[in-house]
mmCIF file of N, CA, C and O in Angstrom:
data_model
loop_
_atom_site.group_PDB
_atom_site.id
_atom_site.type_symbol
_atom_site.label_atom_id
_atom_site.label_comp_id
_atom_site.label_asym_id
_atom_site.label_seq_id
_atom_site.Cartn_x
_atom_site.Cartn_y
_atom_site.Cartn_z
ATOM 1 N N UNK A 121 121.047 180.441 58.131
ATOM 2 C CA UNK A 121 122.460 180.424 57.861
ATOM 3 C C UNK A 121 123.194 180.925 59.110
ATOM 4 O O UNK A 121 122.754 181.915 59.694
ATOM 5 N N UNK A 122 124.074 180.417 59.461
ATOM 6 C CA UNK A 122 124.913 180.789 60.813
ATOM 7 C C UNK A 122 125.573 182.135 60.491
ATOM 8 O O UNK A 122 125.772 182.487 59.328
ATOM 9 N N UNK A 123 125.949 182.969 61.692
ATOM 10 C CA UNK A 123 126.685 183.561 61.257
ATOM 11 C C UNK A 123 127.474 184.087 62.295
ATOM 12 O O UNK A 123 127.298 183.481 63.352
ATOM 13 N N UNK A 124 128.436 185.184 62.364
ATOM 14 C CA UNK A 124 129.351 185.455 63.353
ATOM 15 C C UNK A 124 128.868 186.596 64.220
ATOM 16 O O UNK A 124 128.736 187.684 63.658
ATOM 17 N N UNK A 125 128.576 186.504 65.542
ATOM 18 C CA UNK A 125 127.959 187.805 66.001
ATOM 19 C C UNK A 125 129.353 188.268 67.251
ATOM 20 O O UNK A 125 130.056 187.771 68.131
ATOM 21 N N UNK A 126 129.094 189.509 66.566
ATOM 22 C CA UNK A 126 130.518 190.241 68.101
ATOM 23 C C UNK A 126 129.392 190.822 68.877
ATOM 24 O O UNK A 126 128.212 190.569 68.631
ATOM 25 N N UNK A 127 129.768 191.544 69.745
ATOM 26 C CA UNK A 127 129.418 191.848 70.885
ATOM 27 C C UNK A 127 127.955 192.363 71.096
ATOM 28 O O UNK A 127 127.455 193.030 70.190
ATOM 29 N N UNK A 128 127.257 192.108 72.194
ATOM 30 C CA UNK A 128 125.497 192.511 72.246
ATOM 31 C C UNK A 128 125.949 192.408 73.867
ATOM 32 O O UNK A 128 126.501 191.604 74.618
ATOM 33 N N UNK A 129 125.276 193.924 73.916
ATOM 34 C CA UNK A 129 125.168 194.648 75.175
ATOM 35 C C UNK A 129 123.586 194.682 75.330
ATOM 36 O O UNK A 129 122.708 195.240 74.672
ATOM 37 N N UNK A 130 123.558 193.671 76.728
ATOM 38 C CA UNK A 130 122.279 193.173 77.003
ATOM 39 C C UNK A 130 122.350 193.950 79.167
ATOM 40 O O UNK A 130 123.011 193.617 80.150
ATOM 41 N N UNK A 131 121.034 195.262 78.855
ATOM 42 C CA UNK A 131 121.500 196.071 80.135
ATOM 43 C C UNK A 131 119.993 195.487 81.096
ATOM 44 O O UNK A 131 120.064 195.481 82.325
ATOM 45 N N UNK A 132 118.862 195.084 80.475
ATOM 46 C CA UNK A 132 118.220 194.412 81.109
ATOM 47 C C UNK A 132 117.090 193.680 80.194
ATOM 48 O O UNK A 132 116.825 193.850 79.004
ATOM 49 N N UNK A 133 116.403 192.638 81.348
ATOM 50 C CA UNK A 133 115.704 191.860 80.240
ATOM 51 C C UNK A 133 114.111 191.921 81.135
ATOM 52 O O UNK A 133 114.164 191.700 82.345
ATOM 53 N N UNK A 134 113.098 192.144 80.661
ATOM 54 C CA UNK A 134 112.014 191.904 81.201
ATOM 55 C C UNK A 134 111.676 190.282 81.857
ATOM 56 O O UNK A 134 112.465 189.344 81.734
ATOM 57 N N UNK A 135 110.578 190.208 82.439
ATOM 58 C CA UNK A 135 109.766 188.789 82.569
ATOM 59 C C UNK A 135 109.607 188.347 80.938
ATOM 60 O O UNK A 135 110.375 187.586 80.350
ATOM 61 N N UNK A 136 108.370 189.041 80.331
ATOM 62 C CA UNK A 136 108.381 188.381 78.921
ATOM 63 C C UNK A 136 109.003 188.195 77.440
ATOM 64 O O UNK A 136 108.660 187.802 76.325
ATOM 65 N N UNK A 137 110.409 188.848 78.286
ATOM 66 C CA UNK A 137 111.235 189.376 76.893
ATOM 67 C C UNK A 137 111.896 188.144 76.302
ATOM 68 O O UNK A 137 111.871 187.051 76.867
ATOM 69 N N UNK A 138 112.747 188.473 74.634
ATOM 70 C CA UNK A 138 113.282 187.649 74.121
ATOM 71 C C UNK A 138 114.392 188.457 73.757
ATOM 72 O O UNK A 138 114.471 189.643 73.438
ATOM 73 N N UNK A 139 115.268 187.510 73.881
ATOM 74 C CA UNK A 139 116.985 188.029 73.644
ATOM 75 C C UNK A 139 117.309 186.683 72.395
ATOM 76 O O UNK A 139 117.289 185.547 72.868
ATOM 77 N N UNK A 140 117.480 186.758 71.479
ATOM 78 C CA UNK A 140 117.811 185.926 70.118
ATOM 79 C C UNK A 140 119.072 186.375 69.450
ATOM 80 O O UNK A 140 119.427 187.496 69.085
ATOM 81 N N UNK A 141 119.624 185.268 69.389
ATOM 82 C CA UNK A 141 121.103 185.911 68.833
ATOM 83 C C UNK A 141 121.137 184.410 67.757
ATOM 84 O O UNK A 141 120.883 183.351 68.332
ATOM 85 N N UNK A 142 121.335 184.375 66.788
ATOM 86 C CA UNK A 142 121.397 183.416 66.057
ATOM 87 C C UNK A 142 119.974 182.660 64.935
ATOM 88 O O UNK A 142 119.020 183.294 64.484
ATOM 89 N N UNK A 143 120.227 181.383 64.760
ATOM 90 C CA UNK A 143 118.952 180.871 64.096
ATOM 91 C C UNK A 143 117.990 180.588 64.763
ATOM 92 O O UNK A 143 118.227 180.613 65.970
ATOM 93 N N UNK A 144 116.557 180.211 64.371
ATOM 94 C CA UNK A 144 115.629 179.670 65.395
ATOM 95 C C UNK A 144 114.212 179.418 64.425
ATOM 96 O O UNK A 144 114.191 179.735 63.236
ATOM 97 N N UNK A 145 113.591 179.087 64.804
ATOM 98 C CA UNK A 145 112.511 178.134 64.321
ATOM 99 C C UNK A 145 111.321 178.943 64.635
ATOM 100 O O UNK A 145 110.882 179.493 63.626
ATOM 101 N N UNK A 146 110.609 179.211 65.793
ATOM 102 C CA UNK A 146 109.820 180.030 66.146
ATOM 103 C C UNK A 146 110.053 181.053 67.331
ATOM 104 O O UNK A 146 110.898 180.661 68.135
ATOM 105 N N UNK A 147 109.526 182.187 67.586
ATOM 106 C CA UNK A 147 109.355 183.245 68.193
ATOM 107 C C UNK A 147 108.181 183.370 68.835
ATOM 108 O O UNK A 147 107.532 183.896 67.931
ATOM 109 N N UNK A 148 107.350 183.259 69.842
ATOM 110 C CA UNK A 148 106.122 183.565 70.275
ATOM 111 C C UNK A 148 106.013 184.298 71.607
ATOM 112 O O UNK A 148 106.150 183.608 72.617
ATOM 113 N N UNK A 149 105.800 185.525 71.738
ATOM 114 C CA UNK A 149 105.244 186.477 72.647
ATOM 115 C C UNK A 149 103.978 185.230 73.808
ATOM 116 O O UNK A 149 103.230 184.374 73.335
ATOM 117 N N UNK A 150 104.117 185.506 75.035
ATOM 118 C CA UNK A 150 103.699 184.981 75.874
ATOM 119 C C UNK A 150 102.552 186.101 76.439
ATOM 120 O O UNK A 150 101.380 185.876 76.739
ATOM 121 N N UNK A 151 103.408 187.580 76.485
ATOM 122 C CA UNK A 151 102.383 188.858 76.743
ATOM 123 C C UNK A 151 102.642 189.628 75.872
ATOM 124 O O UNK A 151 103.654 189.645 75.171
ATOM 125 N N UNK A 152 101.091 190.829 75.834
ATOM 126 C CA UNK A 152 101.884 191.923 75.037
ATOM 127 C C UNK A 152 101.382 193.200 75.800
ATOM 128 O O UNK A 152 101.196 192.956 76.992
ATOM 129 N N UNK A 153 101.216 193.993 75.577
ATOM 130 C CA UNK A 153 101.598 195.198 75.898
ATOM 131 C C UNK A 153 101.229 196.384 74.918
ATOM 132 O O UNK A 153 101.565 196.384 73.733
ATOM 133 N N UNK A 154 100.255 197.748 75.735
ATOM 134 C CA UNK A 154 100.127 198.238 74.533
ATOM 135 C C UNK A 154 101.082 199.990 75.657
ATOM 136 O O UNK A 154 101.178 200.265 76.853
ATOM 137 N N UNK A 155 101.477 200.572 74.543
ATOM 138 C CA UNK A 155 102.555 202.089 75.105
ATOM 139 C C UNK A 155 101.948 203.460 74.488
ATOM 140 O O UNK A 155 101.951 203.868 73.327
ATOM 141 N N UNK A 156 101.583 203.855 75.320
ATOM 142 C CA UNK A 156 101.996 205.531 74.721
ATOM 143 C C UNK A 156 102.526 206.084 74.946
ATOM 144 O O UNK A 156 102.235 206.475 76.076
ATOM 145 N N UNK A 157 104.028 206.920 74.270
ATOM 146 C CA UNK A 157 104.483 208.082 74.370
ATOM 147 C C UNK A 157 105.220 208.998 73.746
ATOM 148 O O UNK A 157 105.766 208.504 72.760
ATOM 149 N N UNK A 158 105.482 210.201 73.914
ATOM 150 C CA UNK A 158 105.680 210.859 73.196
ATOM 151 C C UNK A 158 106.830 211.025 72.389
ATOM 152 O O UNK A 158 107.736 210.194 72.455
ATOM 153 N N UNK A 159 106.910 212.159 71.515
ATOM 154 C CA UNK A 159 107.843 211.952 70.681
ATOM 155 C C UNK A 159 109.854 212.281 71.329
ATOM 156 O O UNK A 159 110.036 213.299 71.996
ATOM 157 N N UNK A 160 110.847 211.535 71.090
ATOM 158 C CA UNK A 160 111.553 211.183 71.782
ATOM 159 C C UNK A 160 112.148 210.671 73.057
ATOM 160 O O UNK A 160 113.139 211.011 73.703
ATOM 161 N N UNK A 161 110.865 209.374 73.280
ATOM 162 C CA UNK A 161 110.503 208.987 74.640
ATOM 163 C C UNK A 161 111.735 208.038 74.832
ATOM 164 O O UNK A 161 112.559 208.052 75.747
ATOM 165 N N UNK A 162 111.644 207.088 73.578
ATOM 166 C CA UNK A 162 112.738 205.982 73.855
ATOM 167 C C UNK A 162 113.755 206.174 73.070
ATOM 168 O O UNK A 162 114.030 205.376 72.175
ATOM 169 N N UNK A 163 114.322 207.068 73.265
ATOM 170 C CA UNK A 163 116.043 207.165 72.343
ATOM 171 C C UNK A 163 116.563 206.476 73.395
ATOM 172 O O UNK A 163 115.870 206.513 74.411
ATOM 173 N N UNK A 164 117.766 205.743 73.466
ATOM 174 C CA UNK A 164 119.003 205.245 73.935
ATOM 175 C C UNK A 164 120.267 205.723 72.837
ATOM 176 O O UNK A 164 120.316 205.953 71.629
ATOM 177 N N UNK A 165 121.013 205.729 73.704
ATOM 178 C CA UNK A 165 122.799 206.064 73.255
ATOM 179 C C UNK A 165 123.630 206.733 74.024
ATOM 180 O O UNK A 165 123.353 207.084 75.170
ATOM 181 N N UNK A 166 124.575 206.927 73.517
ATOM 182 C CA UNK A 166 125.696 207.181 74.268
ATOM 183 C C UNK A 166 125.414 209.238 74.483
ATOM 184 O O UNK A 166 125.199 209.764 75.575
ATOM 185 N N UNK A 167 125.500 209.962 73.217
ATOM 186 C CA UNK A 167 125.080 210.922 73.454
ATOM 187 C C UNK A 167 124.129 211.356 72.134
ATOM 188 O O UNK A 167 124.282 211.841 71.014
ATOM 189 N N UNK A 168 123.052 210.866 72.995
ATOM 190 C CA UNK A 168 121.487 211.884 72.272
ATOM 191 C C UNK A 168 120.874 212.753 72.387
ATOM 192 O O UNK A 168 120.480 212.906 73.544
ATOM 193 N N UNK A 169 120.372 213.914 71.281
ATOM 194 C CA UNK A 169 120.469 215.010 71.565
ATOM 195 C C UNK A 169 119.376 215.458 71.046
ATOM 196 O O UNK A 169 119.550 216.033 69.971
ATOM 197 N N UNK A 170 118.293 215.403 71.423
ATOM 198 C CA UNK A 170 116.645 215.443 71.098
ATOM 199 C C UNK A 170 116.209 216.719 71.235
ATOM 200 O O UNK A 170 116.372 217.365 72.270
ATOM 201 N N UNK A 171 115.457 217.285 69.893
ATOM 202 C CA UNK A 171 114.899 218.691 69.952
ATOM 203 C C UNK A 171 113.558 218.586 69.390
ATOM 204 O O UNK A 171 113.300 218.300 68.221
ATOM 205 N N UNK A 172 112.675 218.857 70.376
ATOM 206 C CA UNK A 172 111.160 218.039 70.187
ATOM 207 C C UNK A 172 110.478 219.548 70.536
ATOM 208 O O UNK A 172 110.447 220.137 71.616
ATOM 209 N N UNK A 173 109.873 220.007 69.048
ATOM 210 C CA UNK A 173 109.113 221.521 69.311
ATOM 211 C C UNK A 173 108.004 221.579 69.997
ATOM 212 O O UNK A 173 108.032 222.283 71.006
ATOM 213 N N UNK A 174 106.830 220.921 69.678
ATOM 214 C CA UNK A 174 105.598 220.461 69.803
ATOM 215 C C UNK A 174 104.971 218.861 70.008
ATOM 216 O O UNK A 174 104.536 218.351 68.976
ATOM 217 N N UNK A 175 104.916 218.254 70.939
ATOM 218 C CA UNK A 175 104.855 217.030 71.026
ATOM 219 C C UNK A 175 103.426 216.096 71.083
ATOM 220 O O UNK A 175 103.628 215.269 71.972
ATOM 221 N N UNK A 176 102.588 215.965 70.728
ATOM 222 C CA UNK A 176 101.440 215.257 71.440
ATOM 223 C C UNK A 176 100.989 213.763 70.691
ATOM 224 O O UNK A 176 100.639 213.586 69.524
ATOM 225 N N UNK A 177 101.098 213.004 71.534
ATOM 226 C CA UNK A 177 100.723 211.230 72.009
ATOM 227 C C UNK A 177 99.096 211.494 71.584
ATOM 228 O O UNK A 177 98.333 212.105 72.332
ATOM 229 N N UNK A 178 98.780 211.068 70.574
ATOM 230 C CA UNK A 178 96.998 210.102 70.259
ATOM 231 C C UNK A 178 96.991 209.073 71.210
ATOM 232 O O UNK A 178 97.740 208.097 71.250
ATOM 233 N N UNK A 179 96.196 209.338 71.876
ATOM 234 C CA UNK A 179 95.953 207.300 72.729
ATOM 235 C C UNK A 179 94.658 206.983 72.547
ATOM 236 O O UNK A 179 94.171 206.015 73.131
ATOM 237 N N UNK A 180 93.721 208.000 71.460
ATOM 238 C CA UNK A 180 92.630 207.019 70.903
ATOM 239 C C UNK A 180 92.663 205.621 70.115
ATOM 240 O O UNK A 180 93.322 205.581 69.077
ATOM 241 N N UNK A 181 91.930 204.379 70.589
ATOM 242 C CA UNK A 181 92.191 203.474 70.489
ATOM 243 C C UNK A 181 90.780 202.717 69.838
ATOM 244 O O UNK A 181 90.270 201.771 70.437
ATOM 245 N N UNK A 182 90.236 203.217 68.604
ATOM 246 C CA UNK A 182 89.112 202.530 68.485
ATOM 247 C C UNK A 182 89.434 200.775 68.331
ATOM 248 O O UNK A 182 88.372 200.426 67.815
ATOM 249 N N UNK A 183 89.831 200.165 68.401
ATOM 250 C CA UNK A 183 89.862 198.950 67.985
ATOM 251 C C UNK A 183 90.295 198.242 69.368
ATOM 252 O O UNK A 183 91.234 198.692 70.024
ATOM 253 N N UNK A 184 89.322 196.747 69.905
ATOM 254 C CA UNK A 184 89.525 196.620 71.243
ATOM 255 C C UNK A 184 91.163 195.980 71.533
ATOM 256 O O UNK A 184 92.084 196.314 72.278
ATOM 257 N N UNK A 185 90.954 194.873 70.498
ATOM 258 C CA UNK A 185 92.097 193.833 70.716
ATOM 259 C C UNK A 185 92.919 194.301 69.317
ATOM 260 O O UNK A 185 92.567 194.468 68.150
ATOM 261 N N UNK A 186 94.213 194.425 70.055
ATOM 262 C CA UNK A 186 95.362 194.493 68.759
ATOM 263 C C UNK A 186 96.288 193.575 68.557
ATOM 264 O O UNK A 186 96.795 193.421 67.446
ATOM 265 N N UNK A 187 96.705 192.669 69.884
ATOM 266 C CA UNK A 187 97.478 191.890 69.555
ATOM 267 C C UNK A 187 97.176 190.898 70.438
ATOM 268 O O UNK A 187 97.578 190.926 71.601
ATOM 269 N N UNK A 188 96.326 189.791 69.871
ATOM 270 C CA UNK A 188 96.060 188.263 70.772
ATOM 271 C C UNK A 188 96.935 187.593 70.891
ATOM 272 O O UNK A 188 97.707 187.525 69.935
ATOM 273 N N UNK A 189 97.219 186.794 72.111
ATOM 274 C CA UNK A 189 98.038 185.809 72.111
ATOM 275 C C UNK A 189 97.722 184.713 72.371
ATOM 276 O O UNK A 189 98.592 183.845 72.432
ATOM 277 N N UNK A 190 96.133 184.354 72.647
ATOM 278 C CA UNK A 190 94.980 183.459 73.175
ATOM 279 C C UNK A 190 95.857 181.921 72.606
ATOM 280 O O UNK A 190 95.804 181.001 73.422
ATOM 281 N N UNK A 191 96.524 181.670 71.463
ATOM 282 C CA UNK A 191 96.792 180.193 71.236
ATOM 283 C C UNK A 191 98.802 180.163 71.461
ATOM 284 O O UNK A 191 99.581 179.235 71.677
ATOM 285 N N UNK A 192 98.907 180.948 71.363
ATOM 286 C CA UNK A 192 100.545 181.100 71.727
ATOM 287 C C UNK A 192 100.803 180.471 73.241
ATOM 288 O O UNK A 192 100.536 181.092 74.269
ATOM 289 N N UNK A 193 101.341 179.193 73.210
ATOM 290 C CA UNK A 193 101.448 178.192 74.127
ATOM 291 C C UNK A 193 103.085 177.492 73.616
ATOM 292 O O UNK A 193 103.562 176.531 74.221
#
């Protein structure tokens, strides 16, 4: 269903990123990417105000592959 979009503040875009504003049919990741970090790593805003007592990131990873993209063409 269409609809009316106001304003999207777009400050940067990667190589494999997707910027979608509207309808669409399919979505397919080209790469992926795996992250660790800690707790209030990625806040964005205007004014954020993060109070982080004790923080610690697991990056045990028993499992090899989490996200294939082997047929995504």
């Amino acid at each position: 269903m269409p609809a009316i979009v106001g304003v999207a503040q777009v400050i940067t875009l990667g190589n494999s990123s997707i910027f979608h504003i509207g309808d669409v049919y399919k979505i397919m990741p080209f790469a992926t990417a795996k992250t660790f970090s800690g707790a209030g790593s990625f806040n964005t805003g205007d004014q954020v105000d993060v109070n982080n007592r004790l923080s610690s990131t697991n990056t045990n990873d028993p499992d090899v592959l989490d996200q294939n993209n082997l047929l995504n063409m």
